[in-house]
Short mmCIF file of C-alpha atoms and ligand atoms in Angstrom, two decimals:
data_model
loop_
_atom_site.label_atom_id
_atom_site.label_comp_id
_atom_site.label_asym_id
_atom_site.label_seq_id
_atom_site.Cartn_x
_atom_site.Cartn_y
_atom_site.Cartn_z
CA MET A 4 -8.70 -18.11 -3.11
CA ASN A 5 -9.26 -15.28 -0.71
CA SER A 6 -6.03 -13.79 0.10
CA GLY A 7 -6.70 -11.31 2.94
CA LEU A 8 -8.67 -8.15 3.39
CA PRO A 9 -10.30 -7.57 0.13
CA SER A 10 -10.07 -3.81 -1.20
CA ASP A 11 -13.34 -3.56 -3.11
CA ALA A 12 -15.50 -5.39 -0.37
CA TYR A 13 -16.52 -2.08 1.12
CA ASP A 14 -14.93 1.15 -0.13
CA LEU A 15 -14.77 3.53 2.68
CA PRO A 16 -11.94 5.69 1.94
CA SER A 17 -8.65 4.76 4.05
CA PRO A 18 -7.35 7.68 6.44
CA VAL A 19 -4.42 7.91 3.87
CA GLU A 20 -6.72 8.44 1.01
CA GLN A 21 -8.51 11.08 2.91
CA ALA A 22 -5.31 12.82 3.87
CA ARG A 23 -4.33 12.83 0.27
CA LYS A 24 -7.81 14.30 -0.73
CA ILE A 25 -7.32 16.94 1.93
CA GLU A 26 -3.57 17.81 0.41
CA LEU A 27 -5.35 18.31 -3.10
CA ARG A 28 -8.06 20.36 -1.49
CA ARG A 29 -5.58 22.41 0.38
CA ARG A 30 -3.52 23.19 -3.10
CA ILE A 31 -6.63 24.13 -4.70
CA LEU A 32 -7.55 26.45 -1.67
CA ALA A 33 -4.08 27.85 -1.74
CA SER A 34 -4.55 28.63 -5.59
CA GLY A 35 -7.68 30.58 -4.85
CA TYR A 36 -5.73 32.62 -2.06
CA MET A 37 -2.88 33.32 -4.52
CA LEU A 38 -5.21 34.46 -7.06
CA ILE A 39 -6.97 37.03 -4.74
CA PHE A 40 -3.66 38.18 -3.30
CA ALA A 41 -2.20 38.48 -6.86
CA MET A 42 -5.18 40.37 -7.81
CA ALA A 43 -5.20 42.80 -4.73
CA ILE A 44 -1.44 43.53 -5.23
CA THR A 45 -1.85 44.18 -9.05
CA GLY A 46 -4.88 46.37 -8.50
CA ALA A 47 -2.89 48.35 -5.72
CA MET A 48 0.05 48.88 -8.12
CA ALA A 49 -2.32 49.68 -10.89
CA VAL A 50 -3.79 52.56 -8.90
CA MET A 51 -0.29 53.83 -7.62
CA ALA A 52 0.86 54.09 -11.54
CA LEU A 53 -2.51 55.78 -12.31
CA THR A 54 -1.69 58.36 -9.45
CA ASP A 55 1.88 58.75 -10.65
CA GLY A 56 0.73 59.25 -14.19
CA GLU A 57 2.16 56.14 -15.80
CA MET A 58 -0.85 55.52 -17.77
CA VAL A 59 0.55 52.53 -19.90
CA MET A 60 1.79 50.80 -16.89
CA SER A 61 -1.54 51.22 -15.14
CA GLY A 62 -3.56 50.17 -18.04
CA VAL A 63 -1.52 47.05 -18.18
CA LEU A 64 -1.68 46.47 -14.52
CA PHE A 65 -5.38 46.91 -14.26
CA GLY A 66 -5.68 44.56 -17.54
CA ILE A 67 -3.79 41.82 -15.46
CA ALA A 68 -5.75 42.38 -12.35
CA GLY A 69 -8.93 41.90 -14.51
CA ILE A 70 -7.52 38.67 -16.15
CA ILE A 71 -6.75 37.35 -12.77
CA LEU A 72 -10.53 38.29 -11.49
CA GLY A 73 -11.82 36.41 -14.62
CA ALA A 74 -9.81 33.43 -13.90
CA TYR A 75 -10.93 33.36 -10.14
CA VAL A 76 -14.44 33.63 -11.41
CA ALA A 77 -14.18 31.30 -14.19
CA ILE A 78 -12.64 28.71 -11.58
CA ASN A 79 -15.38 29.06 -9.13
CA LEU A 80 -18.06 28.93 -11.77
CA LEU A 81 -16.62 25.77 -13.64
CA GLY A 82 -15.65 24.12 -10.51
CA GLN A 83 -12.28 23.59 -9.21
CA SER A 84 -9.95 20.80 -10.04
CA GLY A 85 -6.54 19.24 -9.97
CA LYS A 86 -5.54 21.65 -12.89
CA THR A 87 -6.59 24.74 -11.05
CA PRO A 88 -2.96 25.09 -9.38
CA VAL A 89 -1.45 24.73 -12.85
CA LEU A 90 -3.75 27.50 -14.48
CA VAL A 91 -2.90 29.84 -11.34
CA GLY A 92 1.04 29.01 -11.69
CA LEU A 93 0.79 30.07 -15.30
CA LEU A 94 -0.96 33.32 -14.61
CA LEU A 95 1.72 34.09 -11.82
CA VAL A 96 4.60 33.28 -14.07
CA VAL A 97 3.21 35.66 -17.00
CA LEU A 98 2.83 38.38 -14.24
CA TYR A 99 6.20 38.10 -12.70
CA PHE A 100 8.08 38.00 -16.18
CA TYR A 101 6.08 41.44 -17.07
CA LEU A 102 7.03 42.84 -13.99
CA LEU A 103 10.55 41.70 -14.42
CA LEU A 104 10.96 43.02 -17.92
CA SER A 105 8.99 46.48 -17.13
CA GLY A 106 10.11 46.98 -13.63
CA GLY A 107 6.85 47.45 -12.45
CA VAL A 108 5.75 50.75 -10.49
CA LYS A 109 8.81 52.62 -9.46
CA ASN A 110 10.95 49.72 -10.33
CA THR A 111 9.47 47.51 -7.58
CA GLY A 112 8.07 44.62 -9.64
CA LEU A 113 10.84 42.10 -8.68
CA MET A 114 9.48 42.25 -5.04
CA TRP A 115 6.56 40.23 -6.52
CA ALA A 116 9.15 37.20 -6.54
CA VAL A 117 9.16 37.13 -2.96
CA THR A 118 5.48 35.80 -2.97
CA LEU A 119 6.21 33.64 -5.88
CA VAL A 120 8.65 31.35 -4.11
CA PRO A 121 6.32 30.23 -1.05
CA GLY A 122 3.33 30.27 -3.27
CA PHE A 123 4.94 27.94 -5.94
CA ILE A 124 6.19 25.59 -3.27
CA ASN A 125 2.61 25.69 -1.85
CA LEU A 126 0.94 24.95 -5.17
CA TYR A 127 3.01 22.16 -6.40
CA GLY A 128 4.98 20.66 -3.32
CA TYR A 129 8.63 21.09 -2.68
CA ARG A 130 9.90 19.00 -5.65
CA THR A 131 7.98 20.36 -8.60
CA GLY A 132 7.81 23.74 -6.87
CA THR A 133 11.53 23.91 -6.57
CA ALA A 134 11.98 22.64 -9.92
CA THR A 135 9.82 25.52 -11.52
CA LEU A 136 11.32 28.03 -9.27
CA LEU A 137 14.79 26.95 -10.37
CA ALA A 138 13.62 27.33 -14.12
CA ILE A 139 12.21 30.59 -13.25
CA GLY A 140 15.49 31.56 -11.49
CA GLY A 141 17.55 30.45 -14.54
CA ALA A 142 15.41 32.38 -16.95
CA THR A 143 15.54 35.25 -14.69
CA ALA A 144 19.59 35.48 -14.61
CA LEU A 145 19.58 35.10 -18.51
CA ILE A 146 17.26 38.10 -18.60
CA LEU A 147 19.16 40.00 -16.24
CA PHE A 148 22.53 39.39 -17.10
CA TYR A 149 22.26 38.79 -20.99
CA PRO A 150 23.74 41.98 -22.66
CA GLU A 151 20.70 44.16 -23.76
CA PHE A 152 18.23 41.28 -23.39
CA PRO A 153 15.54 42.22 -25.74
CA GLY A 154 12.13 43.35 -24.02
CA LEU A 155 14.07 44.51 -20.78
CA THR A 156 13.10 48.00 -20.31
CA ALA A 157 13.52 48.35 -16.56
CA GLU A 158 17.13 49.57 -15.23
CA TYR A 159 18.53 47.69 -12.52
CA ASP A 160 22.16 48.02 -11.49
CA THR A 161 24.53 45.15 -11.30
CA SER A 162 24.80 44.52 -7.55
CA TYR A 163 20.86 44.95 -7.39
CA ARG A 164 20.67 42.07 -10.07
CA ALA A 165 23.19 40.07 -8.27
CA ARG A 166 21.69 40.68 -4.75
CA PHE A 167 18.20 39.76 -6.07
CA LEU A 168 19.25 36.35 -7.52
CA ALA A 169 21.04 35.50 -4.33
CA VAL A 170 17.98 36.17 -2.35
CA PHE A 171 15.69 34.43 -4.85
CA GLY A 172 17.89 31.32 -4.57
CA ALA A 173 18.43 31.35 -0.79
CA LEU A 174 14.46 31.71 -0.33
CA THR A 175 13.95 28.92 -2.76
CA ALA A 176 16.47 26.74 -0.96
CA LEU A 177 14.79 27.57 2.62
CA THR A 178 11.22 27.21 1.50
CA ALA A 179 11.90 23.97 -0.23
CA LEU A 180 13.73 22.66 2.86
CA LEU A 181 11.00 23.54 5.27
CA ASP A 182 8.33 21.93 2.71
CA SER A 183 10.44 18.75 2.43
CA SER A 184 10.44 18.18 6.20
CA ARG A 185 6.87 18.79 6.29
CA HIS A 186 6.40 16.32 3.41
CA GLN A 187 8.49 13.81 5.29
CA THR A 188 6.65 14.08 8.42
CA GLN A 189 3.29 13.75 6.48
CA GLN A 190 4.62 10.40 4.81
CA LEU A 191 5.68 9.20 8.08
CA LEU A 192 2.22 9.87 9.46
CA HIS A 193 0.68 8.28 6.47
CA HIS A 194 3.03 5.22 6.99
CA LEU A 195 1.97 5.11 10.65
CA THR A 196 -1.67 5.53 10.04
CA GLU A 197 -1.67 2.57 7.50
CA GLU A 198 0.12 0.21 9.97
CA LEU A 199 -2.20 1.31 12.67
CA GLU A 200 -5.11 0.84 10.67
CA ALA A 201 -3.69 -2.65 9.48
CA ARG A 202 -3.26 -3.54 13.03
CA ALA A 203 -6.43 -2.24 14.40
CA SER A 204 -8.35 -4.36 11.59
CA THR A 205 -6.30 -7.84 11.83
CA ASP A 206 -6.27 -10.42 14.05
CA ALA A 207 -2.87 -11.03 15.13
CA LEU A 208 -2.86 -14.78 15.52
CA THR A 209 -4.46 -15.73 12.38
CA GLY A 210 -3.92 -12.79 10.20
CA LEU A 211 -7.82 -12.71 9.60
CA VAL A 212 -9.84 -9.62 9.52
CA ASN A 213 -10.99 -9.16 13.23
CA ARG A 214 -14.40 -8.32 14.58
CA ARG A 215 -14.26 -4.54 14.41
CA GLU A 216 -13.36 -4.72 10.75
CA ALA A 217 -15.95 -7.41 10.08
CA TYR A 218 -18.60 -5.13 11.74
CA ARG A 219 -17.33 -2.33 9.40
CA ALA A 220 -18.03 -4.70 6.43
CA ILE A 221 -21.46 -5.76 7.60
CA ASN A 222 -22.37 -2.28 8.02
CA GLU A 223 -21.22 -1.43 4.51
CA LEU A 224 -22.88 -4.44 3.09
CA GLU A 225 -26.15 -3.51 4.87
CA ARG A 226 -25.86 0.07 3.39
CA ARG A 227 -25.28 -1.46 -0.32
CA ASP A 228 -28.10 -3.95 0.43
CA HIS A 229 -30.62 -1.14 0.86
CA GLN A 230 -29.25 0.93 -2.04
CA MET A 231 -28.80 -1.85 -4.48
CA HIS A 232 -31.51 -4.57 -3.10
CA GLY A 233 -28.61 -7.09 -3.28
CA ARG A 234 -28.42 -9.98 -1.11
CA TYR A 235 -25.66 -11.43 1.16
CA THR A 236 -25.13 -14.07 3.39
CA VAL A 237 -23.40 -14.81 6.66
CA LEU A 238 -21.75 -17.84 8.09
CA ILE A 239 -21.04 -18.18 11.71
CA GLY A 240 -18.57 -21.12 12.25
CA ASP A 241 -17.56 -22.49 15.79
CA LEU A 242 -14.86 -25.09 16.32
CA ASP A 243 -16.07 -28.13 18.12
CA ASN A 244 -14.93 -29.07 21.49
CA PHE A 245 -12.04 -26.72 21.22
CA LYS A 246 -11.37 -26.66 25.00
CA ALA A 247 -10.63 -30.42 24.99
CA ILE A 248 -8.09 -29.82 22.12
CA ASN A 249 -6.52 -27.01 24.12
CA ASP A 250 -6.69 -29.26 27.25
CA GLU A 251 -5.29 -32.27 25.69
CA TYR A 252 -2.63 -30.90 23.36
CA GLY A 253 -1.73 -27.65 24.85
CA HIS A 254 -2.46 -23.81 23.96
CA SER A 255 0.18 -23.63 21.34
CA PHE A 256 -1.32 -26.51 19.50
CA GLY A 257 -4.76 -25.08 19.83
CA ASP A 258 -3.19 -21.82 18.21
CA ARG A 259 -1.77 -23.88 15.31
CA VAL A 260 -5.17 -25.39 14.81
CA LEU A 261 -6.87 -21.75 14.80
CA ARG A 262 -4.19 -20.66 11.96
CA ASP A 263 -4.71 -23.68 9.94
CA VAL A 264 -8.43 -23.56 10.09
CA ALA A 265 -8.20 -19.69 8.99
CA GLN A 266 -5.96 -20.85 6.22
CA VAL A 267 -8.67 -23.29 5.07
CA LEU A 268 -11.44 -20.71 5.33
CA GLN A 269 -9.59 -18.04 3.30
CA GLU A 270 -8.28 -20.49 0.64
CA ASN A 271 -11.80 -21.72 0.14
CA THR A 272 -13.57 -18.58 -0.19
CA ARG A 273 -13.54 -15.91 -2.99
CA VAL A 274 -11.57 -12.66 -3.06
CA GLY A 275 -14.84 -10.44 -2.43
CA ASP A 276 -15.70 -12.79 0.57
CA ILE A 277 -14.64 -11.43 3.96
CA VAL A 278 -13.30 -14.17 6.59
CA SER A 279 -13.10 -13.09 10.03
CA ARG A 280 -11.95 -14.21 13.40
CA TRP A 281 -15.29 -13.42 15.31
CA GLY A 282 -14.16 -14.40 18.74
CA GLY A 283 -11.79 -17.12 20.26
CA GLU A 284 -12.48 -20.07 18.28
CA GLU A 285 -15.35 -18.60 16.42
CA PHE A 286 -15.42 -17.36 12.65
CA LEU A 287 -17.58 -15.14 10.72
CA ILE A 288 -17.71 -15.22 6.94
CA LEU A 289 -19.49 -12.57 4.95
CA LEU A 290 -20.47 -13.66 1.44
CA PRO A 291 -21.64 -10.69 -0.87
CA ASN A 292 -24.05 -11.33 -3.62
CA THR A 293 -24.58 -14.80 -2.14
CA ASP A 294 -28.05 -16.36 -1.17
CA LEU A 295 -28.86 -19.01 1.49
CA ASP A 296 -28.53 -21.86 -0.74
CA GLY A 297 -25.21 -20.70 -1.97
CA GLY A 298 -24.10 -19.72 1.62
CA GLY A 299 -25.12 -23.26 2.68
CA ILE A 300 -23.24 -25.23 -0.15
CA LEU A 301 -20.02 -23.04 0.52
CA ALA A 302 -20.60 -23.96 4.51
CA GLU A 303 -20.70 -27.63 3.81
CA LYS A 304 -17.63 -27.35 1.70
CA LEU A 305 -15.74 -25.58 4.36
CA ARG A 306 -16.96 -27.90 7.21
CA GLN A 307 -15.60 -30.97 4.95
CA ARG A 308 -12.15 -29.04 4.68
CA VAL A 309 -11.88 -28.19 8.26
CA GLU A 310 -12.67 -31.89 9.18
CA ALA A 311 -9.86 -33.02 6.52
CA LEU A 312 -7.34 -30.97 8.80
CA SER A 313 -7.39 -33.65 11.39
CA ASP A 314 -5.54 -35.97 9.08
CA THR A 315 -2.76 -33.68 8.86
CA TYR A 316 -1.57 -33.65 12.32
CA GLU A 317 0.68 -36.26 14.05
CA GLU A 318 -1.55 -35.89 16.97
CA ARG A 319 -4.82 -38.27 17.08
CA VAL A 320 -6.95 -34.91 17.10
CA LYS A 321 -10.41 -34.60 15.49
CA VAL A 322 -10.86 -31.10 14.36
CA SER A 323 -14.45 -30.17 13.15
CA ILE A 324 -16.79 -26.96 12.98
CA SER A 325 -20.26 -26.34 13.26
CA PHE A 326 -21.85 -23.38 10.89
CA GLY A 327 -24.91 -21.66 10.99
CA VAL A 328 -25.98 -19.64 7.85
CA ALA A 329 -28.48 -16.77 7.58
CA GLU A 330 -29.40 -14.55 4.54
CA GLY A 331 -29.34 -10.69 4.67
CA GLY A 332 -31.38 -8.74 2.23
CA ALA A 333 -34.74 -8.98 3.89
CA HIS A 334 -34.98 -5.23 4.13
CA ASP A 335 -36.66 -4.71 7.19
CA ASP A 336 -34.07 -6.97 9.11
CA THR A 337 -31.10 -5.31 10.98
CA HIS A 338 -27.64 -6.97 10.85
CA GLY A 339 -28.03 -7.46 14.55
CA GLU A 340 -31.11 -9.80 13.85
CA LEU A 341 -29.23 -11.32 10.99
CA LEU A 342 -26.27 -12.24 13.13
CA ALA A 343 -28.47 -13.60 16.13
CA GLU A 344 -30.30 -15.94 13.40
CA ALA A 345 -26.93 -17.28 12.11
CA ASP A 346 -25.80 -17.50 15.74
CA GLU A 347 -28.80 -19.47 16.56
CA ARG A 348 -28.58 -21.89 13.81
CA MET A 349 -24.86 -22.41 14.66
CA TYR A 350 -26.02 -23.41 18.32
CA ARG A 351 -28.55 -25.70 16.80
CA ALA A 352 -25.84 -27.47 14.81
CA LYS A 353 -23.81 -27.99 18.00
CA HIS A 354 -27.03 -29.26 19.59
CA HIS A 355 -27.48 -31.82 16.87
CA GLY A 356 -24.10 -33.44 17.47
CA ARG A 357 -21.67 -30.86 15.98
CA ASN A 358 -19.74 -30.91 12.61
CA ARG A 359 -22.66 -29.82 10.63
CA VAL A 360 -24.38 -27.01 8.97
CA VAL A 361 -27.65 -25.59 9.81
CA ALA A 362 -29.15 -22.98 7.09
CA VAL A 363 -32.93 -23.33 8.00
N1 GTP B 11 -5.46 -21.86 21.77
C1 GTP B 11 -6.43 -21.16 21.86
N2 GTP B 11 -7.52 -21.32 22.54
C2 GTP B 11 -8.37 -20.33 22.56
C3 GTP B 11 -8.36 -19.13 21.71
N3 GTP B 11 -9.42 -18.33 22.12
C4 GTP B 11 -10.26 -19.19 22.77
N4 GTP B 11 -9.73 -20.31 22.95
C5 GTP B 11 -10.42 -21.43 23.59
O1 GTP B 11 -11.31 -21.97 23.07
C6 GTP B 11 -12.40 -22.77 23.92
C7 GTP B 11 -13.63 -22.75 23.75
O2 GTP B 11 -14.30 -23.54 24.67
P1 GTP B 11 -15.98 -23.65 24.73
O3 GTP B 11 -16.38 -22.30 24.38
O4 GTP B 11 -16.24 -24.35 25.84
O5 GTP B 11 -16.23 -24.60 23.29
P2 GTP B 11 -15.74 -25.69 22.84
O6 GTP B 11 -14.90 -26.55 23.80
O7 GTP B 11 -15.10 -25.53 21.43
O8 GTP B 11 -17.16 -26.52 22.72
P3 GTP B 11 -18.15 -26.26 21.64
O9 GTP B 11 -18.20 -25.04 21.10
O10 GTP B 11 -19.69 -26.61 22.33
O11 GTP B 11 -18.15 -27.17 20.83
C8 GTP B 11 -11.86 -22.21 25.43
O12 GTP B 11 -11.03 -23.17 26.08
C9 GTP B 11 -10.80 -21.14 25.15
O13 GTP B 11 -9.82 -21.02 25.96
C10 GTP B 11 -6.84 -18.96 21.25
O14 GTP B 11 -6.71 -17.72 20.74
N5 GTP B 11 -5.89 -19.99 21.25
#
């Protein structure tokens, strides 16, 4: 049974998928900027240390700048991936702890933490970013307040340590708050976009795919057809004497018939098939990987099932449908010609007495 809009029938990325890809690209881009920034600052600090005669510090900082440069070049040569932000984060953490322990140039190393906070939240989002920063903050508190922590050569006085931790915590909280509201707005936008997409592609009365979406699917099938030399078939079905049904039993009964017919069409087609409401009482069914013979057999089955609907109503109504069938895949045809052919066959079915299938 075909239970609605097939996800694999035509795989254009949805706006939400596109937004997610953009978000990942943004993070990878942010990683690149962070590396360039870290390299520039570390290089500048190395030069300052050199001019102050702090040869060891200068050498280490030049070394770190070199590693960052190497990472930047490697990432660009090997191609950026979702793992890039993790690698960049690791490098930045190593640099941070080195500066914390050594004090950096003139004991200004801790200032690096100011860029670490927005940087991490930008790289990992507010949840993972905040968790990572809390872990870094905890480790920093341990290093700063553990009596004679091994490896801590920098000298910070007690109020400086306490103030640093308070600023680090406040900065993390504020940045996380800002990013979480950005995240919520983004989620809301994703949700609204999905809803709008669904509404814009669905027929409100029958729940079938609408004409706009059917066109999109035909374009996609046509594109695949050219690429993969596949074939597909279209059925155009039009309810017979529907005006008379409306006139005799009322518009809301007509609506009920339309819904029932839509359900019959969906229940008797495959998941990859696309059943759309093409117009008022007209339906278009797209059958990927199906030839004219297969399409004709299905159309005949659908015709019989629609006819059988008549017995399900208390009203003495006769519901029937006429189908025109045409096959795509003659590679010089455009879908315009294909639809015109199916339409012309459907009108011939009407002309020859209705409630029938014409496939040649
Ligand atoms: N109830 C209802 N009727 C609709 C809807 N959309 C279109 N119609 C009606 O469908 C009828 C179509 O009439 P016609 O185009 O004359 O076709 P027909 O009476 O089915 O005759 P043939 O197609 O020649 O068999 C019109 O009366 C439209 O008002 C709808 O959403 N609900």
